[in-house]
Amino acid sequence: MQKSAKKNIIYSILLLLVVFMVYLYRQNKETVTSPISDNQKTVFSGKTMGTTYRVVYLDPGGRNFKKDIDSILVNFNQALSTYISDSELSRLNKYDSLVFESEYFYPVLKTSKEVFSLTDGAFDPTIGPLVNAWGFGPDGPSLQDSLGVKQLLERVGFENIVFDEKGVRKTETDVYLDFSAIAKGFGVDVVARFLSEQGIQNYLVEIGGELKGNGVNEKGELWKVGVSQPGEEGLANEIYSIVALENKGLATSGNYRNFYIKDSVKYSHTISPFTGYPVVHRLLSATVVAESCILADAYATAFMVLGMDQAKEIQKSVEGIEIFLIFNDDQGQIQSYVSDGLAPFLTSVAAQESK
């Protein structure tokens, strides 16, 4: 009886140990698979850069950073907006040089130079005078004839901008900078960096359609964003495909939204720094995914200037960027192309709806 009792005690202890180990395993597994279970979802939006922004993040403390982000974006605009007459950028455009006052000017110049070089000048922030003249700047269209284009084209050239970490100067007085093709993407990165500094690991930041997603959403899934159907008269509100963002920035450039028609002629907002005219080709939109949204924004603009074939070539030669292109084929039908690295993260809406 004594031996049997001892065995029962030993078996009971072993059984308790096994139950305890299983409990620990399950607890540990739950922690790994549900890292956001205790987080509170915060969503807010506002206006900036002539458009809107939206921020979504998960935070255990449920903190609301709207006031902080609004303040950051006000300072950001004060540095880089051409619509604010006394911004740093506006003052540089009036004069020959500028000593940086904000932390934003140097990074945007540095990235602009990088993309300018790697796209052989397709991305060029000195295109500003032509952007304004064609009616996509602060004042409205001012071009009268082709001679005006030729004269303004002589003012375009990022090689006329010299800068370091302290300041910038123009080697040609009439050079005019316009960061509208990169500022929203950079603004997304600035807001994303702020959230990371506050310990936020799971967030989605969007400004005017440019985005950056980090971590996961409240369901524990990668953040998913839609790419619009290229089209006019409201069709662009329809979603063409869905992209899952794995700690990446995303930007889309297209000529199907920002345009105007004058004398039965359609003028798109993408101006070629090579010809001085709005681009005309079969590429309808270029979506770029990159480590940062500022890079995605700049390359998306460059690809809309260059067209589909050159966009493919550059994507293959530049490390860290993926592309999704929507274009018209020879019969005028909408088609798409996705680079190999982005394909696993992209789902067509038709495929999604058929599930």
CSV table of C-alpha atoms in Angstrom, one decimal, residues 39-283:
chain,number,residue,atom,x,y,z
A,39,ASN,CA,-3.8,47.5,-27.7
A,40,GLN,CA,-6.3,50.2,-28.3
A,41,LYS,CA,-7.0,51.3,-31.8
A,42,THR,CA,-6.8,55.1,-32.3
A,43,VAL,CA,-8.0,56.8,-35.6
A,44,PHE,CA,-8.0,60.5,-36.5
A,45,SER,CA,-7.7,62.7,-39.5
A,46,GLY,CA,-7.1,66.3,-40.6
A,47,LYS,CA,-6.0,68.6,-43.3
A,48,THR,CA,-2.5,69.4,-44.6
A,49,MET,CA,-0.7,70.3,-47.8
A,50,GLY,CA,-3.9,71.1,-49.6
A,51,THR,CA,-5.2,67.6,-49.0
A,52,THR,CA,-6.2,65.3,-46.0
A,53,TYR,CA,-4.3,63.0,-43.7
A,54,ARG,CA,-5.4,59.9,-41.7
A,55,VAL,CA,-3.5,58.1,-39.0
A,56,VAL,CA,-4.4,54.7,-37.5
A,57,TYR,CA,-2.4,53.0,-34.7
A,58,LEU,CA,-2.5,50.5,-31.9
A,59,ASP,CA,-1.4,51.6,-28.4
A,60,PRO,CA,-1.8,49.9,-25.0
A,61,GLY,CA,-2.3,53.3,-23.4
A,62,GLY,CA,-4.8,54.6,-25.9
A,63,ARG,CA,-2.9,57.8,-26.3
A,64,ASN,CA,-4.1,60.4,-28.8
A,65,PHE,CA,-1.3,62.2,-30.7
A,66,LYS,CA,-3.4,64.3,-33.0
A,67,LYS,CA,-2.3,67.7,-31.6
A,68,ASP,CA,1.3,66.6,-31.8
A,69,ILE,CA,1.0,65.5,-35.4
A,70,ASP,CA,-1.0,68.6,-36.4
A,71,SER,CA,1.9,70.7,-34.9
A,72,ILE,CA,4.5,68.7,-36.8
A,73,LEU,CA,2.7,69.1,-40.1
A,74,VAL,CA,2.3,72.9,-39.6
A,75,ASN,CA,6.1,73.1,-39.2
A,76,PHE,CA,6.6,70.8,-42.1
A,77,ASN,CA,4.6,73.1,-44.4
A,78,GLN,CA,6.4,76.1,-43.1
A,79,ALA,CA,9.5,74.6,-44.4
A,80,LEU,CA,8.5,73.1,-47.8
A,81,SER,CA,5.3,74.6,-49.1
A,82,THR,CA,5.3,76.9,-52.2
A,83,TYR,CA,1.8,78.1,-51.1
A,84,ILE,CA,3.2,79.8,-48.0
A,85,SER,CA,4.9,83.0,-49.0
A,86,ASP,CA,7.4,83.1,-46.1
A,87,SER,CA,8.2,79.3,-46.0
A,88,GLU,CA,11.8,78.3,-46.2
A,89,LEU,CA,11.2,77.0,-49.8
A,90,SER,CA,9.5,80.2,-50.9
A,91,ARG,CA,12.3,82.3,-49.5
A,92,LEU,CA,14.9,80.2,-51.4
A,93,ASN,CA,12.9,80.7,-54.6
A,94,LYS,CA,13.0,84.4,-54.1
A,95,TYR,CA,16.7,84.6,-53.3
A,96,ASP,CA,19.9,82.8,-54.2
A,97,SER,CA,20.7,80.9,-51.0
A,98,LEU,CA,19.2,79.7,-47.7
A,99,VAL,CA,20.6,78.5,-44.4
A,100,PHE,CA,18.4,75.7,-43.2
A,101,GLU,CA,16.1,76.5,-40.2
A,102,SER,CA,14.2,73.2,-40.1
A,103,GLU,CA,15.2,69.6,-40.1
A,104,TYR,CA,13.2,68.9,-43.2
A,105,PHE,CA,14.9,70.8,-46.0
A,106,TYR,CA,18.2,68.8,-46.2
A,107,PRO,CA,16.6,65.3,-46.3
A,108,VAL,CA,14.3,66.2,-49.1
A,109,LEU,CA,17.1,67.7,-51.2
A,110,LYS,CA,19.3,64.7,-50.5
A,111,THR,CA,16.6,62.2,-51.7
A,112,SER,CA,15.7,64.4,-54.7
A,113,LYS,CA,19.3,64.4,-55.8
A,114,GLU,CA,19.5,60.6,-55.4
A,115,VAL,CA,16.3,59.9,-57.5
A,116,PHE,CA,17.3,62.6,-60.0
A,117,SER,CA,20.5,60.8,-60.6
A,118,LEU,CA,19.1,57.3,-60.8
A,119,THR,CA,16.3,58.3,-63.2
A,120,ASP,CA,18.6,60.4,-65.4
A,121,GLY,CA,16.7,63.6,-64.6
A,122,ALA,CA,13.1,62.3,-64.9
A,123,PHE,CA,12.5,63.4,-61.3
A,124,ASP,CA,13.5,67.0,-61.1
A,125,PRO,CA,12.1,69.4,-58.4
A,126,THR,CA,13.3,72.4,-60.5
A,127,ILE,CA,10.4,71.7,-62.9
A,128,GLY,CA,8.5,74.2,-60.7
A,129,PRO,CA,8.2,77.1,-63.3
A,130,LEU,CA,6.6,74.7,-65.8
A,131,VAL,CA,4.3,73.2,-63.2
A,132,ASN,CA,3.1,76.7,-62.4
A,133,ALA,CA,2.8,77.8,-66.0
A,134,TRP,CA,0.7,74.8,-67.0
A,135,GLY,CA,-1.7,75.6,-64.1
A,136,PHE,CA,-0.7,73.2,-61.4
A,137,GLY,CA,0.9,75.6,-59.0
A,138,PRO,CA,-0.4,78.4,-56.7
A,139,ASP,CA,-1.6,80.7,-59.5
A,140,GLY,CA,-3.3,79.1,-62.5
A,141,PRO,CA,-2.1,78.5,-66.1
A,142,SER,CA,0.0,81.3,-67.7
A,143,LEU,CA,1.5,79.7,-70.8
A,144,GLN,CA,0.6,81.3,-74.1
A,145,ASP,CA,2.6,79.4,-76.7
A,146,SER,CA,5.5,77.0,-77.3
A,147,LEU,CA,8.0,79.7,-77.1
A,148,GLY,CA,7.1,80.1,-73.4
A,149,VAL,CA,7.8,76.5,-72.8
A,150,LYS,CA,11.2,76.7,-74.4
A,151,GLN,CA,12.1,79.7,-72.2
A,152,LEU,CA,10.9,78.1,-69.0
A,153,LEU,CA,12.7,74.8,-69.9
A,154,GLU,CA,16.0,76.7,-69.8
A,155,ARG,CA,15.4,77.3,-66.1
A,156,VAL,CA,15.0,73.6,-65.3
A,157,GLY,CA,18.0,71.6,-64.0
A,158,PHE,CA,18.6,70.2,-60.6
A,159,GLU,CA,22.4,70.4,-61.3
A,160,ASN,CA,21.9,74.1,-60.6
A,161,ILE,CA,21.2,73.4,-56.9
A,162,VAL,CA,24.2,73.0,-54.5
A,163,PHE,CA,23.7,72.0,-50.9
A,164,ASP,CA,25.1,70.5,-47.8
A,165,GLU,CA,23.7,69.7,-44.3
A,166,LYS,CA,23.8,73.4,-43.4
A,167,GLY,CA,22.3,75.2,-46.4
A,168,VAL,CA,21.6,75.4,-50.1
A,169,ARG,CA,22.3,77.9,-52.9
A,170,LYS,CA,21.4,78.3,-56.5
A,171,THR,CA,24.0,78.6,-59.2
A,172,GLU,CA,21.4,80.2,-61.5
A,173,THR,CA,19.2,82.9,-60.0
A,174,ASP,CA,15.9,82.0,-61.7
A,175,VAL,CA,15.9,78.4,-60.7
A,176,TYR,CA,12.7,77.6,-58.8
A,177,LEU,CA,12.2,74.5,-56.6
A,178,ASP,CA,8.9,72.7,-56.2
A,179,PHE,CA,8.7,69.7,-53.8
A,180,SER,CA,5.0,68.9,-54.5
A,181,ALA,CA,6.0,65.5,-56.1
A,182,ILE,CA,7.8,64.4,-53.0
A,183,ALA,CA,6.5,66.4,-50.0
A,184,LYS,CA,3.5,64.2,-49.1
A,185,GLY,CA,5.6,61.1,-49.1
A,186,PHE,CA,8.2,62.8,-46.9
A,187,GLY,CA,5.4,64.0,-44.6
A,188,VAL,CA,4.2,60.4,-44.2
A,189,ASP,CA,7.7,59.4,-43.1
A,190,VAL,CA,8.0,62.3,-40.7
A,191,VAL,CA,4.7,61.3,-39.0
A,192,ALA,CA,5.6,57.6,-39.0
A,193,ARG,CA,9.0,58.4,-37.3
A,194,PHE,CA,7.2,60.4,-34.6
A,195,LEU,CA,4.9,57.5,-33.9
A,196,SER,CA,7.9,55.1,-33.7
A,197,GLU,CA,9.6,57.5,-31.3
A,198,GLN,CA,6.5,57.2,-29.0
A,199,GLY,CA,6.8,53.5,-28.9
A,200,ILE,CA,4.0,52.8,-31.4
A,201,GLN,CA,4.9,49.7,-33.4
A,202,ASN,CA,1.7,49.1,-35.4
A,203,TYR,CA,0.4,52.0,-37.5
A,204,LEU,CA,-0.8,53.2,-40.9
A,205,VAL,CA,-0.1,56.8,-41.9
A,206,GLU,CA,-1.7,58.3,-45.0
A,207,ILE,CA,-1.4,61.8,-46.5
A,208,GLY,CA,-3.1,62.5,-49.8
A,209,GLY,CA,-3.0,58.9,-50.9
A,210,GLU,CA,0.7,58.3,-50.0
A,211,LEU,CA,1.1,55.7,-47.2
A,212,LYS,CA,3.3,53.9,-44.8
A,213,GLY,CA,2.3,50.8,-42.9
A,214,ASN,CA,4.3,49.3,-40.0
A,215,GLY,CA,3.5,46.2,-38.0
A,216,VAL,CA,0.0,44.9,-38.1
A,217,ASN,CA,-3.6,46.0,-37.7
A,218,GLU,CA,-6.1,45.1,-34.9
A,219,LYS,CA,-6.7,41.7,-36.5
A,220,GLY,CA,-3.0,40.9,-36.4
A,221,GLU,CA,-2.7,41.2,-40.2
A,222,LEU,CA,-0.5,43.3,-42.4
A,223,TRP,CA,-2.1,46.7,-43.2
A,224,LYS,CA,-3.9,46.5,-46.6
A,225,VAL,CA,-4.4,49.5,-48.9
A,226,GLY,CA,-6.2,49.9,-52.2
A,227,VAL,CA,-4.9,51.1,-55.5
A,228,SER,CA,-7.5,53.1,-57.4
A,229,GLN,CA,-9.0,52.1,-60.7
A,230,PRO,CA,-7.6,54.6,-63.3
A,231,GLY,CA,-10.4,56.6,-64.7
A,232,GLU,CA,-12.2,59.9,-64.8
A,233,GLU,CA,-15.6,61.2,-63.7
A,234,GLY,CA,-15.6,59.3,-60.4
A,235,LEU,CA,-14.3,55.9,-61.6
A,236,ALA,CA,-11.0,56.6,-59.8
A,237,ASN,CA,-12.8,56.0,-56.5
A,238,GLU,CA,-13.1,52.3,-57.4
A,239,ILE,CA,-10.4,49.9,-56.1
A,240,TYR,CA,-8.4,48.1,-58.7
A,241,SER,CA,-6.1,46.0,-56.5
A,242,ILE,CA,-5.1,45.6,-52.8
A,243,VAL,CA,-1.6,45.8,-51.5
A,244,ALA,CA,-0.4,44.5,-48.1
A,245,LEU,CA,2.3,46.7,-46.6
A,246,GLU,CA,5.0,44.9,-44.7
A,247,ASN,CA,6.8,47.8,-43.0
A,248,LYS,CA,6.9,49.8,-46.3
A,249,GLY,CA,5.9,53.1,-47.9
A,250,LEU,CA,3.6,53.2,-50.9
A,251,ALA,CA,2.9,56.0,-53.3
A,252,THR,CA,0.8,56.2,-56.5
A,253,SER,CA,1.2,58.8,-59.3
A,254,GLY,CA,-1.4,59.0,-62.1
A,255,ASN,CA,-2.8,61.5,-64.6
A,256,TYR,CA,-6.4,60.4,-64.2
A,257,ARG,CA,-7.2,62.8,-61.3
A,258,ASN,CA,-5.1,65.9,-61.4
A,259,PHE,CA,-5.8,67.4,-64.9
A,260,TYR,CA,-7.9,70.1,-66.6
A,261,ILE,CA,-9.4,70.5,-70.1
A,262,LYS,CA,-9.0,73.7,-72.0
A,263,ASP,CA,-10.2,74.2,-75.6
A,264,SER,CA,-10.9,70.4,-75.8
A,265,VAL,CA,-7.3,69.6,-74.9
A,266,LYS,CA,-6.6,67.6,-71.7
A,267,TYR,CA,-3.5,68.8,-69.7
A,268,SER,CA,-2.2,66.3,-67.1
A,269,HIS,CA,-0.2,67.4,-64.0
A,270,THR,CA,2.9,65.3,-64.8
A,271,ILE,CA,5.2,67.6,-66.7
A,272,SER,CA,8.2,66.2,-68.4
A,273,PRO,CA,11.5,68.0,-67.5
A,274,PHE,CA,12.9,66.9,-70.8
A,275,THR,CA,10.2,68.4,-73.1
A,276,GLY,CA,8.5,70.9,-70.8
A,277,TYR,CA,5.1,69.5,-71.8
A,278,PRO,CA,2.5,67.3,-69.9
A,279,VAL,CA,3.3,63.7,-70.6
A,280,VAL,CA,1.2,61.6,-73.0
A,281,HIS,CA,1.7,57.8,-73.0
A,282,ARG,CA,-0.2,54.6,-72.2
A,283,LEU,CA,0.9,54.4,-68.6
